[in-house]
PDB file of C-alpha atoms in Angstrom:
ATOM      1  CA  UNK A 492      -0.037   0.133  -0.172  1.00  0.00           C
ATOM      2  CA  UNK A 493       1.400   3.292  -1.007  1.00  0.00           C
ATOM      3  CA  UNK A 494       1.197   5.919   1.894  1.00  0.00           C
ATOM      4  CA  UNK A 495      -0.900   8.990   1.139  1.00  0.00           C
ATOM      5  CA  UNK A 496       0.063  12.894   1.589  1.00  0.00           C
ATOM      6  CA  UNK A 497       0.141  13.459   5.539  1.00  0.00           C
ATOM      7  CA  UNK A 498      -0.658  16.409   7.551  1.00  0.00           C
ATOM      8  CA  UNK A 499       1.228  17.056  10.525  1.00  0.00           C
ATOM      9  CA  UNK A 500      -1.180  17.264  14.058  1.00  0.00           C
ATOM     10  CA  UNK A 501       0.070  19.483  16.808  1.00  0.00           C
ATOM     11  CA  UNK A 502      -1.266  18.293  20.034  1.00  0.00           C
ATOM     12  CA  UNK A 503      -0.467  20.807  22.465  1.00  0.00           C
ATOM     13  CA  UNK A 504       0.255  19.543  26.095  1.00  0.00           C
ATOM     14  CA  UNK A 505       0.930  21.291  29.380  1.00  0.00           C
ATOM     15  CA  UNK A 506       0.845  20.517  33.079  1.00  0.00           C
ATOM     16  CA  UNK A 507      -2.861  20.114  34.562  1.00  0.00           C
ATOM     17  CA  UNK A 508      -4.401  19.344  31.212  1.00  0.00           C
ATOM     18  CA  UNK A 509      -7.167  17.018  31.193  1.00  0.00           C
ATOM     19  CA  UNK A 510      -5.845  13.999  29.464  1.00  0.00           C
ATOM     20  CA  UNK A 511      -9.445  12.763  27.832  1.00  0.00           C
ATOM     21  CA  UNK A 512      -9.510  16.009  26.239  1.00  0.00           C
ATOM     22  CA  UNK A 513      -6.743  14.938  23.636  1.00  0.00           C
ATOM     23  CA  UNK A 514      -6.699  11.290  24.270  1.00  0.00           C
ATOM     24  CA  UNK A 515     -10.189  10.949  22.924  1.00  0.00           C
ATOM     25  CA  UNK A 516      -9.886  12.738  19.665  1.00  0.00           C
ATOM     26  CA  UNK A 517      -6.319  11.102  18.931  1.00  0.00           C
ATOM     27  CA  UNK A 518      -8.176   7.701  19.503  1.00  0.00           C
ATOM     28  CA  UNK A 519      -9.991   8.685  16.463  1.00  0.00           C
ATOM     29  CA  UNK A 520      -7.122  10.380  14.671  1.00  0.00           C
ATOM     30  CA  UNK A 521      -4.820   7.432  15.058  1.00  0.00           C
ATOM     31  CA  UNK A 522      -6.621   5.376  12.776  1.00  0.00           C
ATOM     32  CA  UNK A 523      -5.439   7.672  10.256  1.00  0.00           C
ATOM     33  CA  UNK A 524      -1.787   7.659  11.048  1.00  0.00           C
ATOM     34  CA  UNK A 525       0.421   6.201   8.461  1.00  0.00           C
ATOM     35  CA  UNK A 526       1.439   3.289  10.851  1.00  0.00           C
ATOM     36  CA  UNK A 527      -1.964   2.396  11.480  1.00  0.00           C
ATOM     37  CA  UNK A 528      -2.968   2.804   7.749  1.00  0.00           C
ATOM     38  CA  UNK A 529       0.097   0.617   6.715  1.00  0.00           C
ATOM     39  CA  UNK A 530      -0.777  -2.107   9.490  1.00  0.00           C
ATOM     40  CA  UNK A 531      -4.592  -2.259   8.202  1.00  0.00           C
ATOM     41  CA  UNK A 532      -3.865  -1.851   4.451  1.00  0.00           C
ATOM     42  CA  UNK A 533      -6.374  -0.289   1.875  1.00  0.00           C
ATOM     43  CA  UNK A 534      -9.237  -2.755   2.780  1.00  0.00           C
ATOM     44  CA  UNK A 535     -10.484  -0.445   5.681  1.00  0.00           C
ATOM     45  CA  UNK A 536      -9.213   2.845   5.011  1.00  0.00           C
ATOM     46  CA  UNK A 537      -7.971   4.461   1.834  1.00  0.00           C
ATOM     47  CA  UNK A 538      -7.732   8.027   2.701  1.00  0.00           C
ATOM     48  CA  UNK A 539      -6.042  10.672   0.687  1.00  0.00           C
ATOM     49  CA  UNK A 540      -4.331  12.383   3.747  1.00  0.00           C
ATOM     50  CA  UNK A 541      -2.710  10.569   6.581  1.00  0.00           C
ATOM     51  CA  UNK A 542      -2.359  12.119   9.944  1.00  0.00           C
ATOM     52  CA  UNK A 543       1.097  12.364  11.695  1.00  0.00           C
ATOM     53  CA  UNK A 544       0.556  12.965  15.343  1.00  0.00           C
ATOM     54  CA  UNK A 545       3.114  15.069  17.456  1.00  0.00           C
ATOM     55  CA  UNK A 546       3.056  16.059  21.131  1.00  0.00           C
ATOM     56  CA  UNK A 547       4.243  19.466  22.123  1.00  0.00           C
ATOM     57  CA  UNK A 548       4.910  21.075  25.252  1.00  0.00           C
ATOM     58  CA  UNK A 549       7.406  23.911  26.202  1.00  0.00           C
ATOM     59  CA  UNK A 550      10.100  21.518  26.881  1.00  0.00           C
ATOM     60  CA  UNK A 551      10.841  17.540  26.334  1.00  0.00           C
ATOM     61  CA  UNK A 552      10.254  17.116  30.201  1.00  0.00           C
ATOM     62  CA  UNK A 553       7.333  14.834  30.889  1.00  0.00           C
ATOM     63  CA  UNK A 554       4.085  16.735  31.509  1.00  0.00           C
ATOM     64  CA  UNK A 555       1.689  15.735  34.444  1.00  0.00           C
ATOM     65  CA  UNK A 556      -2.295  15.811  33.476  1.00  0.00           C
ATOM     66  CA  UNK A 557      -4.826  16.140  36.169  1.00  0.00           C
ATOM     67  CA  UNK A 558      -5.223  12.378  35.872  1.00  0.00           C
ATOM     68  CA  UNK A 559      -3.456   9.554  34.394  1.00  0.00           C
ATOM     69  CA  UNK A 560       0.256   9.024  33.732  1.00  0.00           C
ATOM     70  CA  UNK A 561       2.674  11.303  32.599  1.00  0.00           C
ATOM     71  CA  UNK A 562       3.082  12.188  28.771  1.00  0.00           C
ATOM     72  CA  UNK A 563       6.236  12.656  26.961  1.00  0.00           C
ATOM     73  CA  UNK A 564       6.414  15.389  24.507  1.00  0.00           C
ATOM     74  CA  UNK A 565       8.072  14.618  21.172  1.00  0.00           C
ATOM     75  CA  UNK A 566       8.696  18.357  20.129  1.00  0.00           C
ATOM     76  CA  UNK A 567       8.542  21.557  21.714  1.00  0.00           C
ATOM     77  CA  UNK A 568       6.713  24.960  20.992  1.00  0.00           C
ATOM     78  CA  UNK A 569       9.889  26.750  19.697  1.00  0.00           C
ATOM     79  CA  UNK A 570       9.868  24.241  16.891  1.00  0.00           C
ATOM     80  CA  UNK A 571       9.960  25.906  13.421  1.00  0.00           C
ATOM     81  CA  UNK A 572       7.870  23.226  11.914  1.00  0.00           C
ATOM     82  CA  UNK A 573       4.717  24.620  10.301  1.00  0.00           C
ATOM     83  CA  UNK A 574       1.935  22.169  11.490  1.00  0.00           C
ATOM     84  CA  UNK A 575      -1.462  21.471   9.448  1.00  0.00           C
ATOM     85  CA  UNK A 576      -3.641  20.968  12.484  1.00  0.00           C
ATOM     86  CA  UNK A 577      -3.510  22.309  15.876  1.00  0.00           C
ATOM     87  CA  UNK A 578      -5.470  20.292  18.677  1.00  0.00           C
ATOM     88  CA  UNK A 579      -5.794  22.396  22.051  1.00  0.00           C
ATOM     89  CA  UNK A 580      -7.153  20.597  24.881  1.00  0.00           C
ATOM     90  CA  UNK A 581      -8.280  22.058  28.294  1.00  0.00           C
ATOM     91  CA  UNK A 582      -8.032  21.590  32.003  1.00  0.00           C
ATOM     92  CA  UNK A 583      -6.957  23.830  35.042  1.00  0.00           C
ATOM     93  CA  UNK A 584      -3.849  24.538  33.335  1.00  0.00           C
ATOM     94  CA  UNK A 585      -5.522  26.335  30.347  1.00  0.00           C
ATOM     95  CA  UNK A 586      -6.851  28.985  32.702  1.00  0.00           C
ATOM     96  CA  UNK A 587      -5.243  32.965  32.267  1.00  0.00           C
ATOM     97  CA  UNK A 588      -2.274  33.263  34.014  1.00  0.00           C
ATOM     98  CA  UNK A 589      -1.425  29.732  34.146  1.00  0.00           C
ATOM     99  CA  UNK A 590      -1.271  28.561  30.414  1.00  0.00           C
ATOM    100  CA  UNK A 591       2.349  28.505  29.480  1.00  0.00           C
ATOM    101  CA  UNK A 592       3.149  32.023  27.211  1.00  0.00           C
ATOM    102  CA  UNK A 593       5.204  29.386  24.905  1.00  0.00           C
ATOM    103  CA  UNK A 594       1.915  27.866  24.197  1.00  0.00           C
ATOM    104  CA  UNK A 595       0.062  31.187  23.221  1.00  0.00           C
ATOM    105  CA  UNK A 596       3.098  32.314  21.167  1.00  0.00           C
ATOM    106  CA  UNK A 597       3.021  28.951  19.278  1.00  0.00           C
ATOM    107  CA  UNK A 598      -0.592  29.086  18.530  1.00  0.00           C
ATOM    108  CA  UNK A 599      -0.285  32.681  17.203  1.00  0.00           C
ATOM    109  CA  UNK A 600       2.687  31.806  15.221  1.00  0.00           C
ATOM    110  CA  UNK A 601       1.268  28.639  13.734  1.00  0.00           C
ATOM    111  CA  UNK A 602      -2.393  29.885  13.136  1.00  0.00           C
ATOM    112  CA  UNK A 603      -1.860  31.688   9.745  1.00  0.00           C
ATOM    113  CA  UNK A 604      -0.228  28.575   8.151  1.00  0.00           C
ATOM    114  CA  UNK A 605      -2.638  25.897   9.665  1.00  0.00           C
ATOM    115  CA  UNK A 606      -5.466  24.218   8.031  1.00  0.00           C
ATOM    116  CA  UNK A 607      -7.457  23.896  11.140  1.00  0.00           C
ATOM    117  CA  UNK A 608      -7.470  24.678  14.742  1.00  0.00           C
ATOM    118  CA  UNK A 609      -9.374  22.538  17.122  1.00  0.00           C
ATOM    119  CA  UNK A 610      -9.906  22.992  20.960  1.00  0.00           C
ATOM    120  CA  UNK A 611     -11.574  20.730  23.220  1.00  0.00           C
ATOM    121  CA  UNK A 612     -13.322  21.984  26.502  1.00  0.00           C
ATOM    122  CA  UNK A 613     -11.525  25.073  28.224  1.00  0.00           C
ATOM    123  CA  UNK A 614      -9.010  24.709  25.233  1.00  0.00           C
ATOM    124  CA  UNK A 615     -11.109  27.616  23.827  1.00  0.00           C
ATOM    125  CA  UNK A 616     -10.029  29.762  26.851  1.00  0.00           C
ATOM    126  CA  UNK A 617      -6.707  29.390  25.565  1.00  0.00           C
ATOM    127  CA  UNK A 618      -7.564  30.262  21.827  1.00  0.00           C
ATOM    128  CA  UNK A 619      -9.536  33.273  23.332  1.00  0.00           C
ATOM    129  CA  UNK A 620      -6.200  34.482  24.865  1.00  0.00           C
ATOM    130  CA  UNK A 621      -4.441  34.694  21.657  1.00  0.00           C
ATOM    131  CA  UNK A 622      -7.243  36.590  19.999  1.00  0.00           C
ATOM    132  CA  UNK A 623      -8.172  34.050  17.442  1.00  0.00           C
ATOM    133  CA  UNK A 624     -11.713  33.898  18.490  1.00  0.00           C
ATOM    134  CA  UNK A 625     -12.510  37.731  18.265  1.00  0.00           C
ATOM    135  CA  UNK A 626     -15.397  38.125  15.978  1.00  0.00           C
ATOM    136  CA  UNK A 627     -16.148  34.394  16.021  1.00  0.00           C
ATOM    137  CA  UNK A 628     -18.770  31.928  17.442  1.00  0.00           C
ATOM    138  CA  UNK A 629     -17.235  29.307  19.842  1.00  0.00           C
ATOM    139  CA  UNK A 630     -18.170  27.190  22.782  1.00  0.00           C
ATOM    140  CA  UNK A 631     -16.540  25.626  25.730  1.00  0.00           C
ATOM    141  CA  UNK A 632     -17.137  23.320  28.930  1.00  0.00           C
ATOM    142  CA  UNK A 633     -20.534  24.335  30.160  1.00  0.00           C
ATOM    143  CA  UNK A 634     -19.395  24.113  33.721  1.00  0.00           C
ATOM    144  CA  UNK A 635     -16.886  26.907  33.114  1.00  0.00           C
ATOM    145  CA  UNK A 636     -18.957  28.776  30.500  1.00  0.00           C
ATOM    146  CA  UNK A 637     -19.833  31.862  32.395  1.00  0.00           C
ATOM    147  CA  UNK A 638     -16.223  32.000  33.971  1.00  0.00           C
ATOM    148  CA  UNK A 639     -14.900  31.987  30.583  1.00  0.00           C
ATOM    149  CA  UNK A 640     -17.264  34.245  28.970  1.00  0.00           C
ATOM    150  CA  UNK A 641     -16.574  36.811  31.569  1.00  0.00           C
ATOM    151  CA  UNK A 642     -12.876  36.469  31.323  1.00  0.00           C
ATOM    152  CA  UNK A 643     -12.628  36.915  27.591  1.00  0.00           C
ATOM    153  CA  UNK A 644     -13.210  39.493  24.864  1.00  0.00           C
ATOM    154  CA  UNK A 645     -16.840  40.722  24.257  1.00  0.00           C
ATOM    155  CA  UNK A 646     -16.349  40.302  20.628  1.00  0.00           C
ATOM    156  CA  UNK A 647     -16.541  36.619  21.008  1.00  0.00           C
ATOM    157  CA  UNK A 648     -20.169  34.808  20.475  1.00  0.00           C
ATOM    158  CA  UNK A 649     -20.044  32.231  22.902  1.00  0.00           C
ATOM    159  CA  UNK A 650     -22.753  29.658  22.014  1.00  0.00           C
ATOM    160  CA  UNK A 651     -24.385  28.251  25.118  1.00  0.00           C
ATOM    161  CA  UNK A 652     -26.062  25.281  23.683  1.00  0.00           C
ATOM    162  CA  UNK A 653     -23.701  23.328  21.323  1.00  0.00           C
ATOM    163  CA  UNK A 654     -21.843  20.076  21.619  1.00  0.00           C
ATOM    164  CA  UNK A 655     -19.177  21.876  19.148  1.00  0.00           C
ATOM    165  CA  UNK A 656     -19.247  24.975  17.015  1.00  0.00           C
ATOM    166  CA  UNK A 657     -17.473  25.669  13.719  1.00  0.00           C
ATOM    167  CA  UNK A 658     -16.528  29.050  12.529  1.00  0.00           C
ATOM    168  CA  UNK A 659     -14.266  29.039   9.538  1.00  0.00           C
ATOM    169  CA  UNK A 660     -11.290  26.829  10.201  1.00  0.00           C
ATOM    170  CA  UNK A 661     -11.619  26.955  14.008  1.00  0.00           C
ATOM    171  CA  UNK A 662     -13.613  23.905  15.766  1.00  0.00           C
ATOM    172  CA  UNK A 663     -14.244  24.325  19.356  1.00  0.00           C
ATOM    173  CA  UNK A 664     -16.051  21.757  21.556  1.00  0.00           C
ATOM    174  CA  UNK A 665     -17.929  21.638  24.780  1.00  0.00           C
ATOM    175  CA  UNK A 666     -16.473  19.706  27.813  1.00  0.00           C
ATOM    176  CA  UNK A 667     -14.210  16.822  27.648  1.00  0.00           C
ATOM    177  CA  UNK A 668     -15.933  13.928  26.205  1.00  0.00           C
ATOM    178  CA  UNK A 669     -17.612  16.392  23.529  1.00  0.00           C
ATOM    179  CA  UNK A 670     -14.037  16.388  22.031  1.00  0.00           C
ATOM    180  CA  UNK A 671     -14.731  12.932  20.693  1.00  0.00           C
ATOM    181  CA  UNK A 672     -18.118  14.088  19.142  1.00  0.00           C
ATOM    182  CA  UNK A 673     -16.351  16.780  17.430  1.00  0.00           C
ATOM    183  CA  UNK A 674     -13.388  14.826  16.120  1.00  0.00           C
ATOM    184  CA  UNK A 675     -15.851  12.445  14.504  1.00  0.00           C
ATOM    185  CA  UNK A 676     -17.581  15.413  12.902  1.00  0.00           C
ATOM    186  CA  UNK A 677     -14.165  17.071  11.868  1.00  0.00           C
ATOM    187  CA  UNK A 678     -12.999  13.727  10.397  1.00  0.00           C
ATOM    188  CA  UNK A 679     -16.228  13.168   8.505  1.00  0.00           C
ATOM    189  CA  UNK A 680     -15.709  16.849   7.107  1.00  0.00           C
ATOM    190  CA  UNK A 681     -12.252  15.955   5.960  1.00  0.00           C
ATOM    191  CA  UNK A 682     -12.658  12.242   4.700  1.00  0.00           C
ATOM    192  CA  UNK A 683     -16.243  11.774   4.822  1.00  0.00           C
ATOM    193  CA  UNK A 684     -19.082   9.487   6.386  1.00  0.00           C
ATOM    194  CA  UNK A 685     -17.543   6.224   5.145  1.00  0.00           C
ATOM    195  CA  UNK A 686     -14.315   6.615   6.873  1.00  0.00           C
ATOM    196  CA  UNK A 687     -15.833   7.719  10.000  1.00  0.00           C
ATOM    197  CA  UNK A 688     -18.429   5.391  10.377  1.00  0.00           C
ATOM    198  CA  UNK A 689     -15.914   2.620  10.088  1.00  0.00           C
ATOM    199  CA  UNK A 690     -13.949   4.219  13.087  1.00  0.00           C
ATOM    200  CA  UNK A 691     -17.162   4.647  15.055  1.00  0.00           C
ATOM    201  CA  UNK A 692     -17.969   0.877  14.427  1.00  0.00           C
ATOM    202  CA  UNK A 693     -14.616  -0.242  15.693  1.00  0.00           C
ATOM    203  CA  UNK A 694     -14.311   2.140  18.880  1.00  0.00           C
ATOM    204  CA  UNK A 695     -17.907   1.653  19.240  1.00  0.00           C
ATOM    205  CA  UNK A 696     -18.714   5.416  19.767  1.00  0.00           C
ATOM    206  CA  UNK A 697     -22.184   6.682  19.515  1.00  0.00           C
ATOM    207  CA  UNK A 698     -21.690  10.282  18.418  1.00  0.00           C
ATOM    208  CA  UNK A 699     -23.895  13.086  19.213  1.00  0.00           C
ATOM    209  CA  UNK A 700     -24.911  15.831  16.861  1.00  0.00           C
ATOM    210  CA  UNK A 701     -23.643  19.370  16.957  1.00  0.00           C
ATOM    211  CA  UNK A 702     -26.850  20.755  18.677  1.00  0.00           C
ATOM    212  CA  UNK A 703     -27.410  17.839  21.016  1.00  0.00           C
ATOM    213  CA  UNK A 704     -26.223  19.652  24.403  1.00  0.00           C
ATOM    214  CA  UNK A 705     -27.956  18.297  27.404  1.00  0.00           C
ATOM    215  CA  UNK A 706     -25.509  20.019  29.565  1.00  0.00           C
ATOM    216  CA  UNK A 707     -26.575  23.661  28.662  1.00  0.00           C
ATOM    217  CA  UNK A 708     -29.815  22.890  30.425  1.00  0.00           C
ATOM    218  CA  UNK A 709     -28.221  21.185  33.435  1.00  0.00           C
ATOM    219  CA  UNK A 710     -25.984  24.217  34.001  1.00  0.00           C
ATOM    220  CA  UNK A 711     -28.853  26.791  33.351  1.00  0.00           C
ATOM    221  CA  UNK A 712     -27.446  28.348  30.149  1.00  0.00           C
ATOM    222  CA  UNK A 713     -30.483  28.149  28.382  1.00  0.00           C
TER     223      UNK A 713
END
């Protein structure tokens, strides 16, 4: 099997990140990595674009999420490589004053050349801090929605009832597990329903729709 063109995906890590924010989406993305495509052959997937997953942090020292094992980065934010997709998770380490300045600078530098920018949970709070969400629609974890809205630019249209929101090439999801639903929708956008249905059937994911957001009601946002 000849391997297809590959996009480089930057998975942005930092201490006190919520592990499932990035682990959920990369569970889907991993099916489209060159190694996975070569192992499975063309009988299951035959995409035009593969996904190379890179794990970035301020240094190559292990990062500590709020739960689960430490993660070893494979690259640093000072890298000169241009990435095609940025994936920004959330967690306590995503809050203003805590999020690494190097990460904010990396996103600002990468954004003009990136094909897509994705955030999960309060990762959208990080994006807001870069100015990339100014004048755009976005969402975030509903438990943190009010705090995020209050702390960010008035020009951002925070959407209270949404599993995820798309505005141009920026995709933002609601809290934690919503990242998998957004990842499914994103892969459908890029690869088509046939590919993502195969992935969902393997990992047994019952993906929610964009407006299927019960937690907006639970948190009194609508």
